[in-house]
mmCIF file of C-alpha atoms in Angstrom:
data_model
loop_
_atom_site.group_PDB
_atom_site.id
_atom_site.type_symbol
_atom_site.label_atom_id
_atom_site.label_comp_id
_atom_site.label_asym_id
_atom_site.label_seq_id
_atom_site.Cartn_x
_atom_site.Cartn_y
_atom_site.Cartn_z
ATOM 1 C CA MET A 1 -9.983 -8.547 40.173
ATOM 2 C CA LYS A 2 -9.386 -5.952 37.122
ATOM 3 C CA VAL A 3 -7.016 -3.193 36.581
ATOM 4 C CA THR A 4 -7.133 -0.243 34.024
ATOM 5 C CA GLU A 5 -3.739 1.468 32.961
ATOM 6 C CA ASP A 6 -4.829 4.480 34.425
ATOM 7 C CA GLU A 7 -5.596 2.601 38.170
ATOM 8 C CA LEU A 8 -1.530 1.138 37.629
ATOM 9 C CA ARG A 9 -0.264 4.744 37.146
ATOM 10 C CA ALA A 10 -1.952 6.194 40.133
ATOM 11 C CA GLN A 11 -1.205 2.855 42.473
ATOM 12 C CA THR A 12 2.681 3.001 41.351
ATOM 13 C CA LEU A 13 2.815 7.145 41.348
ATOM 14 C CA ARG A 14 1.424 7.049 45.649
ATOM 15 C CA ARG A 15 4.392 4.798 45.719
ATOM 16 C CA GLN A 16 7.189 6.640 44.513
ATOM 17 C CA PHE A 17 6.145 9.994 45.544
ATOM 18 C CA PRO A 18 5.216 9.480 49.358
ATOM 19 C CA ARG A 19 4.300 12.386 51.636
ATOM 20 C CA LEU A 20 7.153 12.216 53.965
ATOM 21 C CA ARG A 21 7.586 14.825 57.058
ATOM 22 C CA GLY A 22 10.917 17.128 56.705
ATOM 23 C CA ARG A 23 13.430 17.566 54.130
ATOM 24 C CA GLY A 24 16.034 16.342 56.891
ATOM 25 C CA PRO A 25 18.281 13.312 56.791
ATOM 26 C CA THR A 26 15.389 11.213 58.363
ATOM 27 C CA ALA A 27 12.753 12.044 55.200
ATOM 28 C CA VAL A 28 15.701 11.402 52.822
ATOM 29 C CA LEU A 29 16.511 7.818 54.393
ATOM 30 C CA GLU A 30 12.787 7.116 54.586
ATOM 31 C CA LEU A 31 12.829 7.958 51.116
ATOM 32 C CA PHE A 32 15.654 5.204 50.411
ATOM 33 C CA ASN A 33 13.795 2.730 52.359
ATOM 34 C CA ARG A 34 10.411 3.072 50.773
ATOM 35 C CA LEU A 35 12.042 3.238 47.061
ATOM 36 C CA GLY A 36 14.665 0.659 47.430
ATOM 37 C CA PRO A 37 17.623 0.595 44.934
ATOM 38 C CA ILE A 38 17.970 4.118 42.966
ATOM 39 C CA GLN A 39 20.881 2.688 39.539
ATOM 40 C CA SER A 40 22.986 5.554 39.714
ATOM 41 C CA GLN A 41 26.251 5.010 37.643
ATOM 42 C CA VAL A 42 25.388 8.553 36.310
ATOM 43 C CA PRO A 43 26.588 10.855 39.716
ATOM 44 C CA ARG A 44 23.760 13.269 39.963
ATOM 45 C CA THR A 45 21.089 10.503 39.782
ATOM 46 C CA PRO A 46 19.686 9.804 42.914
ATOM 47 C CA PHE A 47 20.486 13.726 44.277
ATOM 48 C CA LEU A 48 18.169 14.306 41.385
ATOM 49 C CA SER A 49 15.757 11.267 42.883
ATOM 50 C CA VAL A 50 15.435 12.725 46.149
ATOM 51 C CA ALA A 51 14.602 16.330 44.433
ATOM 52 C CA ALA A 52 12.124 14.707 42.533
ATOM 53 C CA ARG A 53 10.358 13.515 45.741
ATOM 54 C CA LEU A 54 11.368 15.437 48.280
ATOM 55 C CA PRO A 55 11.364 18.928 46.960
ATOM 56 C CA GLY A 56 13.496 21.277 48.894
ATOM 57 C CA THR A 57 16.344 18.805 49.692
ATOM 58 C CA THR A 58 19.257 20.719 50.058
ATOM 59 C CA TYR A 59 22.747 19.370 48.236
ATOM 60 C CA ALA A 60 23.909 19.142 51.638
ATOM 61 C CA THR A 61 21.710 16.994 53.409
ATOM 62 C CA VAL A 62 22.191 14.246 50.642
ATOM 63 C CA THR A 63 26.376 14.999 50.700
ATOM 64 C CA ASP A 64 26.019 13.897 54.468
ATOM 65 C CA LEU A 65 24.008 11.328 53.790
ATOM 66 C CA PHE A 66 26.953 9.667 51.498
ATOM 67 C CA GLU A 67 30.207 10.837 53.495
ATOM 68 C CA SER A 68 28.718 9.436 56.740
ATOM 69 C CA TYR A 69 27.603 5.719 54.461
ATOM 70 C CA GLN A 70 24.508 6.443 55.548
ATOM 71 C CA LEU A 71 23.313 5.775 51.665
ATOM 72 C CA VAL A 72 26.272 3.941 50.177
ATOM 73 C CA LYS A 73 27.009 2.908 46.291
ATOM 74 C CA THR A 74 28.174 -0.680 45.176
ATOM 75 C CA SER A 75 27.534 -2.810 42.581
ATOM 76 C CA ASN A 76 24.645 -5.229 43.308
ATOM 77 C CA VAL A 77 21.708 -6.167 41.123
ATOM 78 C CA ARG A 78 22.212 -6.987 37.417
ATOM 79 C CA GLY A 79 26.197 -5.885 37.340
ATOM 80 C CA THR A 80 25.377 -1.817 37.622
ATOM 81 C CA VAL A 81 25.255 0.608 40.478
ATOM 82 C CA HIS A 82 22.543 1.318 43.058
ATOM 83 C CA THR A 83 22.567 3.822 45.966
ATOM 84 C CA SER A 84 20.925 2.569 48.767
ATOM 85 C CA THR A 85 20.470 2.642 52.391
ATOM 86 C CA ARG A 86 22.834 0.593 54.818
ATOM 87 C CA GLN A 87 18.993 -1.570 56.079
ATOM 88 C CA HIS A 88 18.932 -2.907 52.511
ATOM 89 C CA PHE A 89 23.082 -4.142 51.320
ATOM 90 C CA SER A 90 22.749 -7.337 52.796
ATOM 91 C CA TRP A 91 19.216 -8.509 50.728
ATOM 92 C CA LEU A 92 21.157 -6.310 48.074
ATOM 93 C CA ASN A 93 24.750 -8.737 48.672
ATOM 94 C CA ALA A 94 23.274 -11.278 49.395
ATOM 95 C CA VAL A 95 21.396 -11.858 45.802
ATOM 96 C CA ALA A 96 23.930 -10.183 43.964
ATOM 97 C CA ALA A 97 26.998 -12.396 45.242
ATOM 98 C CA ARG A 98 25.372 -15.293 44.367
ATOM 99 C CA THR A 99 24.057 -14.623 40.565
ATOM 100 C CA ARG A 100 27.963 -13.774 40.225
ATOM 101 C CA GLU A 101 29.458 -16.894 41.346
ATOM 102 C CA GLY A 102 29.518 -18.746 38.112
ATOM 103 C CA GLY A 103 30.555 -15.317 35.871
ATOM 104 C CA LEU A 104 33.938 -15.621 38.481
ATOM 105 C CA ARG A 105 34.521 -19.776 38.921
ATOM 106 C CA ASN A 106 34.750 -19.779 34.398
ATOM 107 C CA HIS A 107 36.383 -15.971 33.609
ATOM 108 C CA LEU A 108 39.307 -16.361 36.293
ATOM 109 C CA LEU A 109 39.529 -20.018 35.566
ATOM 110 C CA LEU A 110 39.390 -21.483 39.451
ATOM 111 C CA ASN A 111 40.178 -25.150 39.849
ATOM 112 C CA ARG A 112 41.816 -25.626 43.141
ATOM 113 C CA MET A 113 40.064 -22.369 44.764
ATOM 114 C CA SER A 114 36.817 -21.988 45.744
ATOM 115 C CA VAL A 115 34.416 -18.302 44.733
ATOM 116 C CA ASN A 116 33.983 -17.928 48.128
ATOM 117 C CA GLU A 117 38.122 -17.825 48.650
ATOM 118 C CA VAL A 118 38.424 -15.121 46.420
ATOM 119 C CA VAL A 119 35.860 -13.036 47.561
ATOM 120 C CA ALA A 120 37.751 -13.881 51.022
ATOM 121 C CA GLU A 121 40.162 -11.887 49.388
ATOM 122 C CA ILE A 122 38.746 -9.363 47.485
ATOM 123 C CA GLU A 123 37.603 -8.118 51.095
ATOM 124 C CA ARG A 124 40.494 -8.612 53.172
ATOM 125 C CA PHE A 125 42.100 -6.581 49.774
ATOM 126 C CA CYS A 126 40.230 -3.237 50.188
ATOM 127 C CA ALA A 127 39.720 -3.727 54.487
ATOM 128 C CA ALA A 128 42.422 -1.332 55.618
ATOM 129 C CA ASP A 129 42.092 1.747 53.204
ATOM 130 C CA TRP A 130 39.833 2.294 50.278
ATOM 131 C CA GLN A 131 41.299 1.125 46.768
ATOM 132 C CA PRO A 132 41.632 2.517 43.444
ATOM 133 C CA ARG A 133 40.423 -0.481 40.776
ATOM 134 C CA LYS A 134 43.371 -1.175 38.957
ATOM 135 C CA ALA A 135 45.236 -1.948 42.550
ATOM 136 C CA ILE A 136 42.393 -3.690 43.475
ATOM 137 C CA VAL A 137 41.991 -5.876 39.704
ATOM 138 C CA ALA A 138 45.982 -6.587 39.742
ATOM 139 C CA HIS A 139 46.596 -7.951 43.155
ATOM 140 C CA THR A 140 42.780 -9.918 43.172
ATOM 141 C CA LEU A 141 44.696 -11.725 39.676
ATOM 142 C CA GLY A 142 48.435 -12.512 41.021
ATOM 143 C CA TRP A 143 47.111 -13.966 43.982
ATOM 144 C CA ILE A 144 44.394 -16.131 42.118
ATOM 145 C CA ALA A 145 47.625 -16.991 39.729
ATOM 146 C CA ALA A 146 49.456 -17.348 42.339
ATOM 147 C CA ARG A 147 47.345 -20.639 43.913
ATOM 148 C CA GLU A 148 46.247 -21.726 41.256
ATOM 149 C CA SER A 149 49.524 -22.848 39.486
ATOM 150 C CA ASN A 150 48.651 -21.006 36.393
ATOM 151 C CA PRO A 151 50.776 -17.594 36.057
ATOM 152 C CA ALA A 152 47.959 -17.631 32.591
ATOM 153 C CA ILE A 153 45.556 -16.100 35.665
ATOM 154 C CA SER A 154 47.525 -12.861 36.012
ATOM 155 C CA GLN A 155 46.761 -11.250 32.901
ATOM 156 C CA LEU A 156 43.266 -11.870 32.428
ATOM 157 C CA HIS A 157 42.801 -8.328 32.111
ATOM 158 C CA GLY A 158 39.491 -6.988 30.129
ATOM 159 C CA GLY A 159 36.407 -5.341 30.714
ATOM 160 C CA GLY A 160 34.066 -7.946 31.252
ATOM 161 C CA ILE A 161 36.839 -9.588 34.122
ATOM 162 C CA ASP A 162 37.838 -6.459 35.622
ATOM 163 C CA ASN A 163 34.306 -5.409 36.013
ATOM 164 C CA LEU A 164 33.908 -8.938 38.660
ATOM 165 C CA ILE A 165 36.475 -8.060 39.956
ATOM 166 C CA TRP A 166 36.101 -4.350 41.684
ATOM 167 C CA GLY A 167 32.067 -4.445 40.601
ATOM 168 C CA HIS A 168 32.142 -7.310 43.527
ATOM 169 C CA SER A 169 28.533 -6.562 45.799
ATOM 170 C CA GLY A 170 30.420 -6.512 48.805
ATOM 171 C CA LEU A 171 32.776 -3.731 48.668
ATOM 172 C CA ILE A 172 30.880 0.322 48.816
ATOM 173 C CA ARG A 173 32.195 2.757 46.207
ATOM 174 C CA ARG A 174 33.158 6.608 46.568
ATOM 175 C CA PRO A 175 34.850 9.731 44.918
ATOM 176 C CA ARG A 176 38.479 10.525 44.832
ATOM 177 C CA ASP A 177 37.304 13.529 46.143
ATOM 178 C CA HIS A 178 33.733 15.005 48.376
ATOM 179 C CA ALA A 179 31.808 16.275 44.589
ATOM 180 C CA TRP A 180 29.705 12.775 44.536
ATOM 181 C CA GLU A 181 27.096 14.061 42.037
ATOM 182 C CA LYS A 182 29.843 14.683 39.631
ATOM 183 C CA ARG A 183 32.441 11.626 40.140
ATOM 184 C CA THR A 184 32.344 8.723 39.486
ATOM 185 C CA ASP A 185 33.369 6.605 42.260
ATOM 186 C CA ILE A 186 36.144 4.812 41.292
ATOM 187 C CA VAL A 187 37.819 3.448 44.740
ATOM 188 C CA HIS A 188 36.267 0.972 46.863
ATOM 189 C CA ARG A 189 36.343 -0.577 50.193
ATOM 190 C CA THR A 190 35.150 -3.173 51.870
ATOM 191 C CA ALA A 191 31.975 -2.632 53.351
ATOM 192 C CA ARG A 192 31.759 -5.147 56.187
ATOM 193 C CA ASP A 193 35.254 -3.290 57.872
ATOM 194 C CA PHE A 194 33.490 -0.502 57.586
ATOM 195 C CA ILE A 195 30.029 -0.504 58.582
ATOM 196 C CA ASP A 196 29.187 -1.615 62.018
ATOM 197 C CA ASN A 197 26.600 -4.684 62.523
ATOM 198 C CA ILE A 198 26.346 -4.936 58.981
ATOM 199 C CA PRO A 199 23.723 -9.042 59.338
ATOM 200 C CA ILE A 200 24.186 -11.503 57.406
ATOM 201 C CA ILE A 201 21.519 -12.464 55.417
ATOM 202 C CA SER A 202 21.231 -15.974 53.523
ATOM 203 C CA ALA A 203 20.056 -15.207 49.451
ATOM 204 C CA GLU A 204 16.425 -16.502 49.637
ATOM 205 C CA GLU A 205 15.510 -15.211 52.696
ATOM 206 C CA SER A 206 16.816 -11.727 50.970
ATOM 207 C CA LEU A 207 14.694 -12.163 47.385
ATOM 208 C CA ARG A 208 12.083 -12.541 49.073
ATOM 209 C CA GLN A 209 12.521 -9.491 50.841
ATOM 210 C CA LEU A 210 13.491 -7.683 48.114
ATOM 211 C CA VAL A 211 11.033 -8.891 45.981
ATOM 212 C CA ARG A 212 8.463 -7.417 49.184
ATOM 213 C CA LEU A 213 10.017 -4.062 48.492
ATOM 214 C CA HIS A 214 10.075 -3.582 45.124
ATOM 215 C CA LEU A 215 6.229 -4.136 44.840
ATOM 216 C CA ALA A 216 6.026 -1.379 47.791
ATOM 217 C CA ALA A 217 7.482 0.339 45.625
ATOM 218 C CA TYR A 218 7.282 0.089 41.579
ATOM 219 C CA GLY A 219 3.699 -2.116 42.414
ATOM 220 C CA PRO A 220 1.348 -3.563 40.629
ATOM 221 C CA ALA A 221 4.353 -5.673 38.778
ATOM 222 C CA THR A 222 4.568 -8.311 36.964
ATOM 223 C CA ARG A 223 7.116 -11.402 37.999
ATOM 224 C CA ARG A 224 9.152 -10.258 34.615
ATOM 225 C CA ASP A 225 9.306 -6.899 35.914
ATOM 226 C CA ILE A 226 11.009 -7.821 39.362
ATOM 227 C CA ALA A 227 12.836 -10.652 37.778
ATOM 228 C CA PHE A 228 14.328 -8.190 34.861
ATOM 229 C CA PHE A 229 15.438 -5.342 38.233
ATOM 230 C CA LEU A 230 16.708 -7.833 40.495
ATOM 231 C CA GLY A 231 18.786 -9.620 37.985
ATOM 232 C CA GLU A 232 16.770 -13.213 38.892
ATOM 233 C CA GLY A 233 15.665 -16.289 37.138
ATOM 234 C CA LEU A 234 12.244 -16.425 37.256
ATOM 235 C CA GLY A 235 12.296 -19.387 38.662
ATOM 236 C CA ARG A 236 13.954 -18.448 41.878
ATOM 237 C CA VAL A 237 11.103 -15.053 42.023
ATOM 238 C CA ASP A 238 8.244 -17.302 41.556
ATOM 239 C CA GLY A 239 10.124 -19.523 44.924
ATOM 240 C CA ALA A 240 9.887 -16.338 46.379
ATOM 241 C CA LEU A 241 6.225 -15.124 45.311
ATOM 242 C CA ALA A 242 4.943 -18.363 46.744
ATOM 243 C CA GLN A 243 6.456 -17.976 49.906
ATOM 244 C CA LEU A 244 5.137 -14.110 50.127
ATOM 245 C CA ASP A 245 1.691 -15.905 48.637
ATOM 246 C CA ASP A 246 -0.666 -15.244 51.409
ATOM 247 C CA ARG A 247 0.515 -11.970 51.450
ATOM 248 C CA LEU A 248 0.134 -11.104 47.810
ATOM 249 C CA VAL A 249 -2.928 -10.101 46.356
ATOM 250 C CA ARG A 250 -2.933 -11.215 42.157
ATOM 251 C CA LEU A 251 -5.027 -8.359 39.860
ATOM 252 C CA ILE A 252 -5.368 -8.537 35.608
ATOM 253 C CA GLY A 253 -5.335 -6.338 32.993
ATOM 254 C CA THR A 254 -7.152 -4.496 30.494
ATOM 255 C CA ASP A 255 -4.182 -5.981 28.025
ATOM 256 C CA GLY A 256 -4.537 -9.923 29.862
ATOM 257 C CA VAL A 257 -1.428 -10.122 32.105
ATOM 258 C CA THR A 258 -1.209 -10.179 35.554
ATOM 259 C CA TYR A 259 -0.146 -8.188 38.163
ATOM 260 C CA LEU A 260 1.144 -9.439 41.363
ATOM 261 C CA ASP A 261 0.336 -6.659 44.056
ATOM 262 C CA LEU A 262 0.663 -5.903 48.020
ATOM 263 C CA ALA A 263 -2.193 -7.134 49.822
ATOM 264 C CA GLU A 264 -1.295 -4.062 52.287
ATOM 265 C CA PRO A 265 0.344 -1.883 49.991
ATOM 266 C CA PRO A 266 1.623 1.659 51.300
ATOM 267 C CA ALA A 267 -0.612 4.388 51.626
ATOM 268 C CA GLY A 268 -1.107 8.254 51.728
ATOM 269 C CA GLY A 269 1.387 9.572 48.532
ATOM 270 C CA ARG A 270 0.523 11.676 45.539
ATOM 271 C CA ALA A 271 -1.270 9.766 42.728
ATOM 272 C CA ASP A 272 -0.502 13.058 41.090
ATOM 273 C CA PRO A 273 2.230 14.609 42.086
ATOM 274 C CA GLY A 274 2.462 17.533 39.709
ATOM 275 C CA LEU A 275 5.469 18.333 37.053
ATOM 276 C CA ARG A 276 9.126 16.771 37.885
ATOM 277 C CA LEU A 277 12.536 16.562 36.312
ATOM 278 C CA LEU A 278 13.012 13.463 36.743
ATOM 279 C CA PRO A 279 16.308 11.667 36.082
ATOM 280 C CA GLU A 280 18.791 9.557 34.066
ATOM 281 C CA PHE A 281 17.405 5.671 34.790
ATOM 282 C CA ASP A 282 14.631 6.572 37.330
ATOM 283 C CA GLY A 283 12.613 3.981 38.368
ATOM 284 C CA LEU A 284 9.171 5.020 36.253
ATOM 285 C CA LEU A 285 11.247 3.406 33.323
ATOM 286 C CA LEU A 286 14.170 0.723 35.019
ATOM 287 C CA GLY A 287 11.296 -0.617 37.800
ATOM 288 C CA TYR A 288 9.713 -2.782 34.586
ATOM 289 C CA HIS A 289 11.639 -5.437 32.588
ATOM 290 C CA GLY A 290 11.178 -3.811 28.698
ATOM 291 C CA ASN A 291 8.202 -4.896 27.739
ATOM 292 C CA GLY A 292 6.015 -3.101 30.466
ATOM 293 C CA ARG A 293 8.169 0.024 30.302
ATOM 294 C CA HIS A 294 5.049 1.905 28.593
ATOM 295 C CA ARG A 295 3.043 2.210 31.585
ATOM 296 C CA PHE A 296 4.187 6.212 32.001
ATOM 297 C CA ILE A 297 4.854 6.697 28.585
ATOM 298 C CA ASP A 298 3.943 5.734 25.060
ATOM 299 C CA ARG A 299 5.335 2.582 23.648
ATOM 300 C CA THR A 300 6.136 5.148 20.462
ATOM 301 C CA HIS A 301 8.042 7.379 22.239
ATOM 302 C CA LEU A 302 10.535 4.656 24.388
ATOM 303 C CA ASP A 303 13.376 5.249 21.497
ATOM 304 C CA GLN A 304 14.042 8.418 22.112
ATOM 305 C CA VAL A 305 14.664 8.443 25.609
ATOM 306 C CA TRP A 306 15.755 4.305 25.974
ATOM 307 C CA ALA A 307 18.989 4.284 24.145
ATOM 308 C CA ARG A 308 19.012 -0.202 24.077
ATOM 309 C CA ILE A 309 22.289 -0.628 22.345
ATOM 310 C CA ASN A 310 24.104 1.020 25.256
ATOM 311 C CA GLY A 311 20.975 1.062 27.806
ATOM 312 C CA LEU A 312 21.305 4.292 28.474
ATOM 313 C CA PHE A 313 18.335 6.167 29.602
ATOM 314 C CA SER A 314 18.046 9.949 29.334
ATOM 315 C CA PRO A 315 16.434 12.325 32.334
ATOM 316 C CA VAL A 316 12.748 12.643 31.803
ATOM 317 C CA VAL A 317 9.779 15.417 32.719
ATOM 318 C CA LEU A 318 6.451 13.936 35.044
ATOM 319 C CA HIS A 319 3.668 15.787 33.928
ATOM 320 C CA GLN A 320 0.237 14.443 35.039
ATOM 321 C CA GLY A 321 0.659 11.264 35.105
ATOM 322 C CA ARG A 322 2.555 11.200 31.672
ATOM 323 C CA LEU A 323 6.354 11.210 30.319
ATOM 324 C CA VAL A 324 5.800 13.724 28.753
ATOM 325 C CA ALA A 325 9.017 15.441 27.530
ATOM 326 C CA SER A 326 13.416 14.662 27.794
ATOM 327 C CA TRP A 327 16.141 17.509 29.598
ATOM 328 C CA LYS A 328 19.225 17.963 30.174
ATOM 329 C CA THR A 329 22.022 20.427 31.257
ATOM 330 C CA ILE A 330 23.582 21.927 29.330
ATOM 331 C CA THR A 331 27.097 23.842 31.059
ATOM 332 C CA THR A 332 28.989 26.521 29.362
ATOM 333 C CA GLY A 333 31.618 27.839 31.228
ATOM 334 C CA CYS A 334 29.892 29.797 34.401
ATOM 335 C CA ARG A 335 26.486 29.277 32.491
ATOM 336 C CA THR A 336 23.742 26.454 32.834
ATOM 337 C CA ASP A 337 20.916 26.524 31.208
ATOM 338 C CA ILE A 338 18.425 23.978 30.719
ATOM 339 C CA ALA A 339 17.169 22.392 27.044
ATOM 340 C CA LEU A 340 14.341 20.546 27.473
ATOM 341 C CA GLN A 341 12.710 18.444 24.548
ATOM 342 C CA MET A 342 8.916 17.678 24.407
ATOM 343 C CA LEU A 343 7.984 14.160 23.043
ATOM 344 C CA PRO A 344 5.877 14.020 19.437
ATOM 345 C CA GLY A 345 2.122 14.407 20.938
ATOM 346 C CA HIS A 346 3.117 16.741 23.675
ATOM 347 C CA ARG A 347 2.551 20.798 23.276
ATOM 348 C CA PRO A 348 5.618 22.676 24.579
ATOM 349 C CA MET A 349 4.608 23.271 28.011
ATOM 350 C CA GLY A 350 4.391 26.830 29.798
ATOM 351 C CA GLU A 351 7.773 27.829 31.644
ATOM 352 C CA ASP A 352 5.981 29.154 34.744
ATOM 353 C CA LEU A 353 5.023 25.149 35.081
ATOM 354 C CA LEU A 354 9.320 24.288 35.722
ATOM 355 C CA THR A 355 9.724 27.311 38.329
ATOM 356 C CA GLY A 356 9.313 25.192 41.232
ATOM 357 C CA PRO A 357 10.899 21.983 39.659
ATOM 358 C CA ILE A 358 13.877 23.544 38.267
ATOM 359 C CA ALA A 359 14.302 25.971 42.069
ATOM 360 C CA ASP A 360 14.438 22.165 43.795
ATOM 361 C CA LEU A 361 17.128 21.330 41.471
ATOM 362 C CA GLU A 362 19.451 24.521 41.849
ATOM 363 C CA THR A 363 19.093 23.377 45.421
ATOM 364 C CA ILE A 364 20.036 19.596 45.156
ATOM 365 C CA LEU A 365 22.408 20.062 43.731
ATOM 366 C CA GLY A 366 24.060 24.003 44.573
ATOM 367 C CA LEU A 367 23.964 25.563 41.160
ATOM 368 C CA SER A 368 21.276 28.611 39.146
ATOM 369 C CA ILE A 369 19.967 28.121 35.914
ATOM 370 C CA THR A 370 20.294 30.311 33.973
ATOM 371 C CA ASP A 371 18.289 29.741 31.152
ATOM 372 C CA VAL A 372 15.550 27.471 29.816
ATOM 373 C CA ARG A 373 14.609 26.403 26.051
ATOM 374 C CA ILE A 374 11.667 24.081 25.380
ATOM 375 C CA SER A 375 11.928 22.502 21.642
ATOM 376 C CA ARG A 376 8.461 20.362 19.848
ATOM 377 C CA GLY A 377 9.445 16.725 19.386
#
């Protein structure tokens, strides 16, 4: 079956912008259950993701979901922090833990001990209270060094090794205060000892569930899109797709690429949700492998919103089904302005189109926007 670029965009937008009743906690959790994990190293990203897809949702609604750990932040797929529901935590943890095994074994110089023993000790140490990253790393390295009879292990400090330890996918993260939209979440606690009734699911079953979830949220998508997003090898993704085969369809794009989709995809969303202010690392860009990130943006514009050297993505503006501009907030004292820069070839839009999205931004972040500046690319 053939599928055009316009059809690909429309099918994805219907999933990314579902029609959900209400703007309370139930609707927000349903949104996250539909979208799957949201990449969240910029603290405000999950807030802005909600504002763009459930306009009118309040700051208190999202913050309360974080404070009650119905929304949880963990380091998981690709070793990157994501926000997800409790329902998806087990799948993400199982898949991320498996992909990290080799790195833990090699970088921590494990000889006598298993990765499972190290992970169990990290979780034991973080079970009683919230722990800062330096304490988690120092304790873990010292504990391993003593059991491996290798004092050099206690000195193995470095960005990559430290991240492997405090970034264990079984730990949830939070900021030291309650400003979830502003602060980096730098303290960690064991999820299984903090959240009740987390099921234990195999990595294989978890990967199948995440593959299905990714297609439901971002499909139609290629096998490389899925493998990139989940941080998995193509072989394992192909295995999961084979087990889902009777529930999938295959589509051929105008470029000859094969896209996979659910035979019964979610329905009822908006093929054109109107103008939306999307966050850093939005799924309309991050849901796809680097070679497939042109679904909503011209290929020649990618480098203006994607810094390939450090992997950072700018906040972007969705209008008429395309990404047409980047934007940022500029705060000086008590004043907060928005600066919006059109991508080349797109004419500056009227400020009246931004009235609603800016009001949604103010509501979700609890701030007041003083002025809006729009410039050409």
